[in-house]
XYZ file of C-alpha atoms in Angstrom:
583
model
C 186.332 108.321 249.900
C 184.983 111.576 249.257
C 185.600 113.455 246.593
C 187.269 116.836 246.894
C 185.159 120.200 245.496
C 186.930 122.737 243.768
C 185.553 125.876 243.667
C 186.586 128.996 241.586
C 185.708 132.528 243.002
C 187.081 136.290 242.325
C 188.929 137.957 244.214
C 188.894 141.944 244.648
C 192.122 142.543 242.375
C 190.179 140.673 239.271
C 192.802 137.568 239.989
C 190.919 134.208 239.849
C 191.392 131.538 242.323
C 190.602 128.032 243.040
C 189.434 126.668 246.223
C 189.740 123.070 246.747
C 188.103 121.921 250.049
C 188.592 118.108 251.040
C 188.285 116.546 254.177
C 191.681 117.333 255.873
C 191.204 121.571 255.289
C 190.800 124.328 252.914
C 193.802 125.332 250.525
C 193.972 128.029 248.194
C 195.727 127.719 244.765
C 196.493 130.291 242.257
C 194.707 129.370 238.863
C 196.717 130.054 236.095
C 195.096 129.083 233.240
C 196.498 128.615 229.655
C 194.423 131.819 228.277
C 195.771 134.925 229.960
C 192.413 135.008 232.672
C 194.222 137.601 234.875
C 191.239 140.671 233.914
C 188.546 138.186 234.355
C 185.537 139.075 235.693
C 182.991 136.715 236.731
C 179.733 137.407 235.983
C 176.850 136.291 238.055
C 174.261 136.387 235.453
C 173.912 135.074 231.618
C 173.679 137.704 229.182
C 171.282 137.043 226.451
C 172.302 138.043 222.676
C 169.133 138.209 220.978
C 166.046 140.168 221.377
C 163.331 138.143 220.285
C 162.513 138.670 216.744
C 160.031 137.011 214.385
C 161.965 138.618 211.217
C 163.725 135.473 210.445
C 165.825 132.767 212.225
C 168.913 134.699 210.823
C 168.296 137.739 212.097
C 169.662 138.616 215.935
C 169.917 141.756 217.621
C 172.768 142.195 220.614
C 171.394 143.470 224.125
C 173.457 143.633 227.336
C 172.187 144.118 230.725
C 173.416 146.414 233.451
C 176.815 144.696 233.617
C 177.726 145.341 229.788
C 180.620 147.650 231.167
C 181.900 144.699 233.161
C 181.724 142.380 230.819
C 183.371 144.098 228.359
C 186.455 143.342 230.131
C 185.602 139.644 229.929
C 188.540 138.007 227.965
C 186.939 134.543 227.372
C 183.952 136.440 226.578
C 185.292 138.771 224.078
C 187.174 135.539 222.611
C 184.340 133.656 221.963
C 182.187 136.630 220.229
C 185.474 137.583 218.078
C 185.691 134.171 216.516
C 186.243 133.692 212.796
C 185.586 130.481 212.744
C 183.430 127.556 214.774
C 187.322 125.757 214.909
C 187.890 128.517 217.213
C 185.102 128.555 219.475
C 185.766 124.560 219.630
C 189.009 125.423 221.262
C 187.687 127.989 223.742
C 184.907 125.004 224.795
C 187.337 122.570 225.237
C 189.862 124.378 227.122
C 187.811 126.348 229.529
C 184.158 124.920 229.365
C 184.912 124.086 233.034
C 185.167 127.623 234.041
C 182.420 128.850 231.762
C 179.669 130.962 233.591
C 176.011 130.882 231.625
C 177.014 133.658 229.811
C 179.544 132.263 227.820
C 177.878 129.089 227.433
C 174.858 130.150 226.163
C 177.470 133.139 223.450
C 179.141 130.052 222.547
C 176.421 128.373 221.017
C 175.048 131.078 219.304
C 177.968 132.128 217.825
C 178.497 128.877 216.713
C 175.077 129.374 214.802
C 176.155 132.334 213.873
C 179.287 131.344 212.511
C 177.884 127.729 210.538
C 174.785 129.976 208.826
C 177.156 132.354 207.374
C 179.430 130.265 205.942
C 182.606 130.810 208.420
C 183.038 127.274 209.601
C 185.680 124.683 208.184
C 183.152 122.367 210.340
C 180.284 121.732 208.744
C 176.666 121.361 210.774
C 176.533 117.583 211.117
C 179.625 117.471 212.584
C 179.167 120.281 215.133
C 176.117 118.502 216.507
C 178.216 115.290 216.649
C 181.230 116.747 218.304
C 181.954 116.114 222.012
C 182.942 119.998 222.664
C 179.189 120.835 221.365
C 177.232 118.017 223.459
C 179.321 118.760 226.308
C 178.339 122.206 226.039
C 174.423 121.331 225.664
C 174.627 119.618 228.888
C 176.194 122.076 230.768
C 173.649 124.876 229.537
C 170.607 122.111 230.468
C 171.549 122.851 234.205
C 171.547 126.171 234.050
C 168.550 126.500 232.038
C 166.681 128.016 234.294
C 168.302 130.752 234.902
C 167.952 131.942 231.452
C 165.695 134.641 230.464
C 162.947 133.423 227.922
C 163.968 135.812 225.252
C 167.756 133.636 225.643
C 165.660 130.405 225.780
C 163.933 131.104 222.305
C 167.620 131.520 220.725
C 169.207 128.836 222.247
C 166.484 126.715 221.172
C 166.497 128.508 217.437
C 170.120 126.799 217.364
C 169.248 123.923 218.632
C 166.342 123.133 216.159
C 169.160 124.507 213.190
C 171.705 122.025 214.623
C 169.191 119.170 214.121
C 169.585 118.327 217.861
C 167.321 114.966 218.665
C 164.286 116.236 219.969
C 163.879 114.213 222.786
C 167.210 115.441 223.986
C 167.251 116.632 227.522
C 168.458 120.225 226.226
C 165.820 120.746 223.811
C 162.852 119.499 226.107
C 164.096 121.517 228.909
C 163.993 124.648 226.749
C 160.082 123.614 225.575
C 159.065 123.165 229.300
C 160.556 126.783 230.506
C 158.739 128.242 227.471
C 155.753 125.896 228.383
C 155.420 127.174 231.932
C 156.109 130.673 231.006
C 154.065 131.226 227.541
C 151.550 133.624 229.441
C 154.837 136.050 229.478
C 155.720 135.557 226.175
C 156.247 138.971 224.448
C 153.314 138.946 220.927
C 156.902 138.968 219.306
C 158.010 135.662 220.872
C 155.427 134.190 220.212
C 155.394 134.866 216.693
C 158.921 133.805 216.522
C 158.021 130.922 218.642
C 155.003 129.671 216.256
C 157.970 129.691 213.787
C 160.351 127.427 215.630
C 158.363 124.875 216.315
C 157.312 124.229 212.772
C 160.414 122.825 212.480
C 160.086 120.147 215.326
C 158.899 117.123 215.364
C 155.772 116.664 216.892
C 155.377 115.726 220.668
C 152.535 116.319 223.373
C 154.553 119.462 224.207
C 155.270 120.852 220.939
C 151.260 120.440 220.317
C 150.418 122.295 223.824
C 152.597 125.128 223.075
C 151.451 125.458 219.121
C 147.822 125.113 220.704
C 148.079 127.744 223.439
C 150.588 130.247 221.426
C 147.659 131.465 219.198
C 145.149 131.756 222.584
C 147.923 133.637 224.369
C 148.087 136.047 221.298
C 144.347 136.875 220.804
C 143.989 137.089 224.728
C 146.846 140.168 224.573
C 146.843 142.113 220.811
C 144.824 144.415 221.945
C 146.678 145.776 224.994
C 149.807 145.654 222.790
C 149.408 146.398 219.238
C 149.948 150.193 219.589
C 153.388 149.885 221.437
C 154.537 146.949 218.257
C 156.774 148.312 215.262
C 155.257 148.263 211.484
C 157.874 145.547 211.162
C 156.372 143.558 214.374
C 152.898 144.270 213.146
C 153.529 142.850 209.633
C 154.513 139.812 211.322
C 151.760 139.143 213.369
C 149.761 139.882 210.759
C 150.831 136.568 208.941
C 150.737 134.769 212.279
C 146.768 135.587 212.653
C 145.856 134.892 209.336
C 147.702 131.795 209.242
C 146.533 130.623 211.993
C 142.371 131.708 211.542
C 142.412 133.497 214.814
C 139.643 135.913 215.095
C 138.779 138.425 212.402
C 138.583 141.001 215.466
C 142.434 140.317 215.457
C 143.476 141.061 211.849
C 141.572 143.772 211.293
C 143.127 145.309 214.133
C 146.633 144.833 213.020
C 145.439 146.035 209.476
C 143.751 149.550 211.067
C 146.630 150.051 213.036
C 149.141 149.911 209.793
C 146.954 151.692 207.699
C 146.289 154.430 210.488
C 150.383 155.072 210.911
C 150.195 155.002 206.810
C 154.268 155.170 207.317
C 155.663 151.738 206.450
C 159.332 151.198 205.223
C 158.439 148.438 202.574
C 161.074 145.863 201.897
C 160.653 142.797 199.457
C 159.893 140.677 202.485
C 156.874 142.870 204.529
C 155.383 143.757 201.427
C 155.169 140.122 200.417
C 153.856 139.086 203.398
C 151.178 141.700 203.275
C 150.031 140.564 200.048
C 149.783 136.971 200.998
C 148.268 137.644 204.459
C 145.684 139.696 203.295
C 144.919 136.892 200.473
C 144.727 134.192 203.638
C 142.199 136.510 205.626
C 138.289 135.020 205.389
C 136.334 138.527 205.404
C 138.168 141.746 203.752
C 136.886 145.372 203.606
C 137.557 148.406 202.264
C 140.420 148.889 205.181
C 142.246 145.640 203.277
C 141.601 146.792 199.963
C 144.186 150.345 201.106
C 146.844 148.456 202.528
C 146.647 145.681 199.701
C 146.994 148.906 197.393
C 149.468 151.043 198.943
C 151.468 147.557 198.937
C 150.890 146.653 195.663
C 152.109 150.015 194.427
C 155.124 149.710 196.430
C 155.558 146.455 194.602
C 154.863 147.889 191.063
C 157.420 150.433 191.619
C 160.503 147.903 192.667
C 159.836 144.526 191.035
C 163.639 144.368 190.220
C 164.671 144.063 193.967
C 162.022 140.759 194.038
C 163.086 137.328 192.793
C 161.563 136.059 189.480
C 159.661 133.323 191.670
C 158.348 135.969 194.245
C 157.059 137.881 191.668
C 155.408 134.662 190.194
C 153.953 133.468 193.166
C 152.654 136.682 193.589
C 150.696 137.059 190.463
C 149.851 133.545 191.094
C 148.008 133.879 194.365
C 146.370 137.666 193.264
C 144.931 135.856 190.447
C 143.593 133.063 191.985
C 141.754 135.295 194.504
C 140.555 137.796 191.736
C 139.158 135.150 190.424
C 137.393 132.936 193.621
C 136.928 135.509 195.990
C 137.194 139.433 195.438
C 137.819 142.460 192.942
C 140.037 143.988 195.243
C 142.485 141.908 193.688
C 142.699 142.747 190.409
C 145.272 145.359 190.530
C 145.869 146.403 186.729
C 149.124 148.940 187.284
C 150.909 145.474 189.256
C 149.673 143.500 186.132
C 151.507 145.663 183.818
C 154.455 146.362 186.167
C 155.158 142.816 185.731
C 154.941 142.857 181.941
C 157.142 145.739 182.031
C 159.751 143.265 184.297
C 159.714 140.584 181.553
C 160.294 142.965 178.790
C 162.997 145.283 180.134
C 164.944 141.961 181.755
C 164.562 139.898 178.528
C 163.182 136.919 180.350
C 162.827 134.075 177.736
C 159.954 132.645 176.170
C 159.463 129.998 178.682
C 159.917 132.237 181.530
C 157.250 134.294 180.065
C 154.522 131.612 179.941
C 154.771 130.893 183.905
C 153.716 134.409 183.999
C 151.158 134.003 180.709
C 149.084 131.025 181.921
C 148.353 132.669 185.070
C 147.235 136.435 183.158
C 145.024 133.684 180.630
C 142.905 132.780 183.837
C 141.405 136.129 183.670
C 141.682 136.547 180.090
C 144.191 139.583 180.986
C 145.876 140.219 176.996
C 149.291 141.845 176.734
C 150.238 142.525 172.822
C 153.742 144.001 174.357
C 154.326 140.448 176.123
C 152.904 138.430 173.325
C 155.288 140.611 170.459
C 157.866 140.326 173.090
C 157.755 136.299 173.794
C 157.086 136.423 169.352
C 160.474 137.630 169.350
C 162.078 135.248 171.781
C 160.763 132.283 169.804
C 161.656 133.516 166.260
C 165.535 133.895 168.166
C 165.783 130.263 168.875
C 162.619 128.736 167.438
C 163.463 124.764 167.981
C 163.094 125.621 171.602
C 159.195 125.341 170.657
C 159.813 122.007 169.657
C 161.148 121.050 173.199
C 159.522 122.866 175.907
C 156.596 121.769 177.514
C 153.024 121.860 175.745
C 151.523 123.712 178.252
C 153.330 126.431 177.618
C 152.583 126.378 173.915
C 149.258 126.190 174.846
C 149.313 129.569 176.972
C 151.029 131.572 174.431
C 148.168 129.960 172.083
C 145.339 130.954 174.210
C 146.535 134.578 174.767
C 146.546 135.105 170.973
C 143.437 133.665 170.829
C 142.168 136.040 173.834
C 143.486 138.983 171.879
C 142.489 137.983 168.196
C 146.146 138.558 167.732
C 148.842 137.022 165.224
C 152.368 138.262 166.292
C 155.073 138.886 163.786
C 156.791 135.678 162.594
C 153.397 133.318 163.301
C 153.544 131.286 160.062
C 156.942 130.138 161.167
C 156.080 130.018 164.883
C 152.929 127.833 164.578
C 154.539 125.696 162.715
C 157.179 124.968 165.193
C 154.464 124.460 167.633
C 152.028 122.394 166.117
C 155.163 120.076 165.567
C 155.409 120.217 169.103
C 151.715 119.373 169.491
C 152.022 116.323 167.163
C 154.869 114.701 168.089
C 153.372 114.932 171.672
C 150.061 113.503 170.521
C 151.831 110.882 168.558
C 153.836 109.798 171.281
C 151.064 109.716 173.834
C 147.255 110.079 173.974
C 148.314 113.058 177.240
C 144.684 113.116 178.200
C 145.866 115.445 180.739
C 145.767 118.201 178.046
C 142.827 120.285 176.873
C 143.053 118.550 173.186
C 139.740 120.324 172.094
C 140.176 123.707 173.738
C 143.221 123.840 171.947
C 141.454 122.915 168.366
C 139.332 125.819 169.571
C 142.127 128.305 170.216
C 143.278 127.577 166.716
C 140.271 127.920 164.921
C 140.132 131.517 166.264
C 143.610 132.247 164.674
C 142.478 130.278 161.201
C 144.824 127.754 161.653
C 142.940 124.267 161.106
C 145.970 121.041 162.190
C 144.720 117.784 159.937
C 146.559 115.356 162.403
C 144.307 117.345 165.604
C 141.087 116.664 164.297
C 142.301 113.119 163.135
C 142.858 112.196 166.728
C 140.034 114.233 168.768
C 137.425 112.309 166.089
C 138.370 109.007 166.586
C 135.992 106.804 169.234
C 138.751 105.423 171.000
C 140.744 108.157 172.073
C 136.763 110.215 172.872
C 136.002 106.730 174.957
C 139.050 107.407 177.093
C 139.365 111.692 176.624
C 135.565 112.356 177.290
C 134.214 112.505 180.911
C 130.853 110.904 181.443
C 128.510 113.665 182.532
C 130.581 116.502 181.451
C 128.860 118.828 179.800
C 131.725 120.804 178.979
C 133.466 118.078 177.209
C 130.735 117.660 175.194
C 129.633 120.694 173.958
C 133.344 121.951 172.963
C 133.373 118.501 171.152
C 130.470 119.795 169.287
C 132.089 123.706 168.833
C 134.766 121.391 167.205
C 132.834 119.311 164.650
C 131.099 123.025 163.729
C 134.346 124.692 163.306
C 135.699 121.749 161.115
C 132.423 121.562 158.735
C 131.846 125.115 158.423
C 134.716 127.134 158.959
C 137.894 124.744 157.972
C 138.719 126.261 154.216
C 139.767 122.326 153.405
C 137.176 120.621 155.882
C 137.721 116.993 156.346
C 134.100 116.484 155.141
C 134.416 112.665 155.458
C 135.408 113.532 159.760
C 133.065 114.185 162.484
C 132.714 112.303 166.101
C 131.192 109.681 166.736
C 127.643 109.881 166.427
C 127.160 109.002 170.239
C 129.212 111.640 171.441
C 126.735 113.923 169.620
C 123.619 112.767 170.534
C 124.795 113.033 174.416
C 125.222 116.642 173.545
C 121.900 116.254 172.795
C 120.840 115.241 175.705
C 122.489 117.642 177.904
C 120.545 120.905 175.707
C 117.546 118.720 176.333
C 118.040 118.678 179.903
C 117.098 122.106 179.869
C 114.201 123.186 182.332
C 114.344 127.088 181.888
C 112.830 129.063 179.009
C 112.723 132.710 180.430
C 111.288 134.045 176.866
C 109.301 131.252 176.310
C 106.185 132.293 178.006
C 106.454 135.807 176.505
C 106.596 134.326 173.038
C 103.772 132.279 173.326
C 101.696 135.266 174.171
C 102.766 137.534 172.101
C 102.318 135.429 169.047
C 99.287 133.883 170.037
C 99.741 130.189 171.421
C 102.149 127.622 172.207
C 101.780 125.973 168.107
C 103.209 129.015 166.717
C 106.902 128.433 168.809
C 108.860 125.093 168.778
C 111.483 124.975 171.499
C 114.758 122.244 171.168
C 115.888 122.442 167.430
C 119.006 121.560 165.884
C 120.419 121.906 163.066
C 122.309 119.284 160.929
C 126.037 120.505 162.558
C 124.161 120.749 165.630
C 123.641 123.885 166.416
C 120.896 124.615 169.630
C 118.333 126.742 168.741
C 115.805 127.476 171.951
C 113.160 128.432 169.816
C 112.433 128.495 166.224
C 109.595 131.011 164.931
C 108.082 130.550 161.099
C 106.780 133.185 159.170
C 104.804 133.802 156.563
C 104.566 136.885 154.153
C 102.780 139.816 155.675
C 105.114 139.026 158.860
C 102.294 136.323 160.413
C 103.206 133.477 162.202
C 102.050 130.221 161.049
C 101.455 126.912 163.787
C 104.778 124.846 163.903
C 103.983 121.117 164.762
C 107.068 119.197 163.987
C 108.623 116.386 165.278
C 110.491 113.093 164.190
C 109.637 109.928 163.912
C 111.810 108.827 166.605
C 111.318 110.767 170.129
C 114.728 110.271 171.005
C 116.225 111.997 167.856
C 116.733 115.436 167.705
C 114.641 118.256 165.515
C 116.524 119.562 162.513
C 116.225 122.881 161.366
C 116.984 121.850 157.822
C 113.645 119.267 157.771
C 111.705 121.643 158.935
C 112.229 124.157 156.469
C 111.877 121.630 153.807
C 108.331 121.508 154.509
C 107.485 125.169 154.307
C 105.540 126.015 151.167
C 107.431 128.687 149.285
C 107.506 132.321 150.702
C 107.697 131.194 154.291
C 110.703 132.312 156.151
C 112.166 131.623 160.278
């Protein structure tokens, strides 16, 4: 038996009807439905809510077509986009999903989007994907998918992707294949936006074609574009071509064109994604150096509208750059804005050495931040006891850096070298710089007994020191110096290990280059009057030692011990000068 069709249509007054044809003859039927439909309209086309935007997934912009007028008048329409909650648009979908054109289909699910990310919905985002009223709605807006509009395509398949929706179901992979088939049309802001999206998918052969040919699609159009793109749109696909390497043609394009219109309305978010995309791009010039600037001023002059973390991550990447790649960012005003921050907001002592450790990379001293974080730790100073040695070790270095001792340091350093030793006590933490940080102390007089106990003893060196390091070594050496010469109560009876010495030894023997050596030679007449390699009993390098006798004449220097592999002292040398002789 055949089925009968119903079919629903307008008639001139606005009434709608229903139309059920079966195989005896046509009838007509007044539809009265349980929402009052009597001022319906039907419309014969969706009408996309979004213009495409690459701002953020958030962010959607209203635009009608030709028959806004009309479908103002739209009851169901206007029902659905003056929900409060998703409860509500539930009803709508289950009442009258039957009679829904595209249009309020595809305004459905957005607003149900809208209306879950904003925190209006006593449903929360599982269940919505779960619910029969929303999968009943995805597979009425899979067959009409094509007569979306690809702008309307990219936000229904933004709330797909937010709704978690399985992404092999037929909804979601229709949406990909329109896009597929139409990606030479794509708008530079779609696909921007687009990029975006599919970040968030799991990977399939067509989410890798379209993330493959979105970037071609781009560098084949900027150029016939760019000009008619906002600062806003431009700042965006700015961070799209430097994430993605395209061409350097491309970037510096997008940079010209934003420092040509030199009229940008910063917020936090553009003038964060300047900095960083400019920090991603492979060759700069002077033309990235301006905008990174004019940005960074911008910055300086409104940290307190950017998030503690922005303005960490921030310094963070700058620095790193500064240091790896290029001067043009070292920007000394942003430096000190962000000092400023600290101080004026009263960010704690640990707050302040996330900032510190980065600013000790480029040895980049702040006595206002160090008297500032002083002051923080003399408030509360058990908290030095407790937080993480790390950070003890940045405030450390920075005083070191600066050859500064901040009010309250007796009571500070003591708090901290407690710290240090119950940490070493506890564990070995070979992750730690143990013999920088004997360094960094020396420099403020301040000589720990328990630190030199521990970096001098073989077993912890057998398991601290890297093989082949010459680093390690030769601060190992800068250590036992410090402790024998400098220490006012040196622990006379401590040094390393004797090995440990005599590969530091080794390494200043491994020396090839003398650049005065030849000059020397010559000027005092021969190779016997220099001796190159000497040490002396701390072990102290000298490259070459000169001997003297009165009158200001150099005498013939052939020393060497009695054992090839052991090194030159200065101090047996001079014990065979006769009296009167000098180096």
């Amino acid at each position: 038996m055949m089925k009968p069709l119903m079919l629903r249509r307008c008639l001139p007054n606005g009434t709608l009807t229903v139309v059920n044809m079966d195989p005896i003859g046509i009838r007509r039927v007044p539809f009265i439905p349980s929402l009052d439909l009597m001022n319906l309209r039907c419309s014969q086309r969706p009408v996309g809510v979004r213009q495409a935007s690459s701002t953020t997934r958030d962010t959607l912009s209203t635009s009608f077509s030709s028959e806004r007028n009309e479908l103002s008048k739209d009851i169901l329409l206007e029902k659905i986009m003056s929900s409060s909650d998703t409860a509500e648009i539930f009803e709508s979908i289950k009442h009258h999903l039957s009679i829904m054109n595209p249009s309020h289909q595809f305004n459905a699910l957005n607003a149900l989007f809208q209306l879950e990310k904003s925190g209006n919905s006593t449903i929360s985002k599982q269940a919505i994907a779960k619910s029969p009223e929303f999968q009943n709605l995805c597979k009425q807006l899979f067959i009409k998918i094509h007569t979306f509009r690809t702008d309307d395509v990219i936000t229904m398949l933004k709330c797909l992707i937010y709704f978690n929706v399985h992404p092999k179901a037929k909804i979601l992979q229709g949406a990909l294949k329109i896009l597929a088939s139409n990606v030479n049309e794509l708008s530079l802001q779609n696909i921007v936006f687009l990029d975006f999206l599919l970040s968030d998918l799991q990977t399939s052969p067509l989410v890798e074609a379209l993330k493959i040919s979105l970037p071609i699609v781009f560098q084949a159009q900027y150029s016939n574009r760019v000009n008619s793109e906002s600062n806003a749109s431009l700042i965006d696909m700015l961070a799209f071509a430097t994430r993605k390497q395209l061409s350097e043609d491309v970037s510096n394009k997008l940079i010209d064109t934003l420092v040509e219109r030199n009229n940008i309305e910063y917020t936090e978010r553009n003038a964060k994604s300047i900095v960083m995309s400019i920090a991603n791009c492979k060759v700069l010039n002077s033309v990235h150096g301006i905008l990174l600037k004019r940005t960074l001023m911008w910055i300086s002059q409104n940290l307190n509208r950017f998030s503690f973390d922005d303005i960490e991550g921030l310094v963070g990447k700058l620095i790193n750059k500064y240091v790896w790649v290029d001067d043009i960012f070292y920007h000394e005003i942003f430096l000190n804005s962000v000092i400023d921050y600290l101080i004026e907001n009263q960010h704690s002592f640990n707050t302040c050495t996330y900032i510190l450790k980065k600013l000790a990379r480029i040895h980049f001293v702040s006595k206002p931040l160090l008297e500032h974080m002083a002051r923080k730790a003399y408030e509360n100073p058990v908290q030095l006891e407790k937080i993480n040695p790390g950070a003890s070790i940045s405030f450390v270095a920075s005083l070191s850096d600066g050859n500064y001792k901040p009010p309250h340091w007796e009571l500070i350093q003591t708090y901290i070298l407690h710290n240090f030793e119950n940490t070493f006590m506890t564990s070995d933490k070979l992750e730690l710089p143990w013999l920088k940080i004997a360094l960094e102390f020396a420099s403020l007089d301040v000589y720990p007994p328990f630190l030199y106990d521990k970096i001098f003893d073989s077993h912890f060196l057998d398991k601290y020191v890297r093989e082949d390091n010459v680093l390690d070594y030769f601060q190992l050496v800068s250590v036992h110096q410090i402790n024998q010469t400098l220490n006012p109560n040196p622990q006379s009876k401590l040094e390393p290990p004797r090995q440990f010495l005599m590969k530091a030894v080794e390494f200043h023997r491994a020396r090839k280059e003398y650049p005065l050596l030849a000059a020397l030679e010559k000027g005092l007449g021969g190779k016997q009057f220099v001796l190159n390699d000497v040490f002396t009993k701390y072990y102290h390098y000298i490259d070459h030692l000169i001997a003297m006798r009165k009158g200001g004449y150099a005498i013939p220097l052939q020393f060497s011990s009695a054992d090839p592999s052991e090194p030159v002292f200065l101090e047996d040398i001079r014990a065979t000068l006769p009296e009167g002789h000098y180096m």
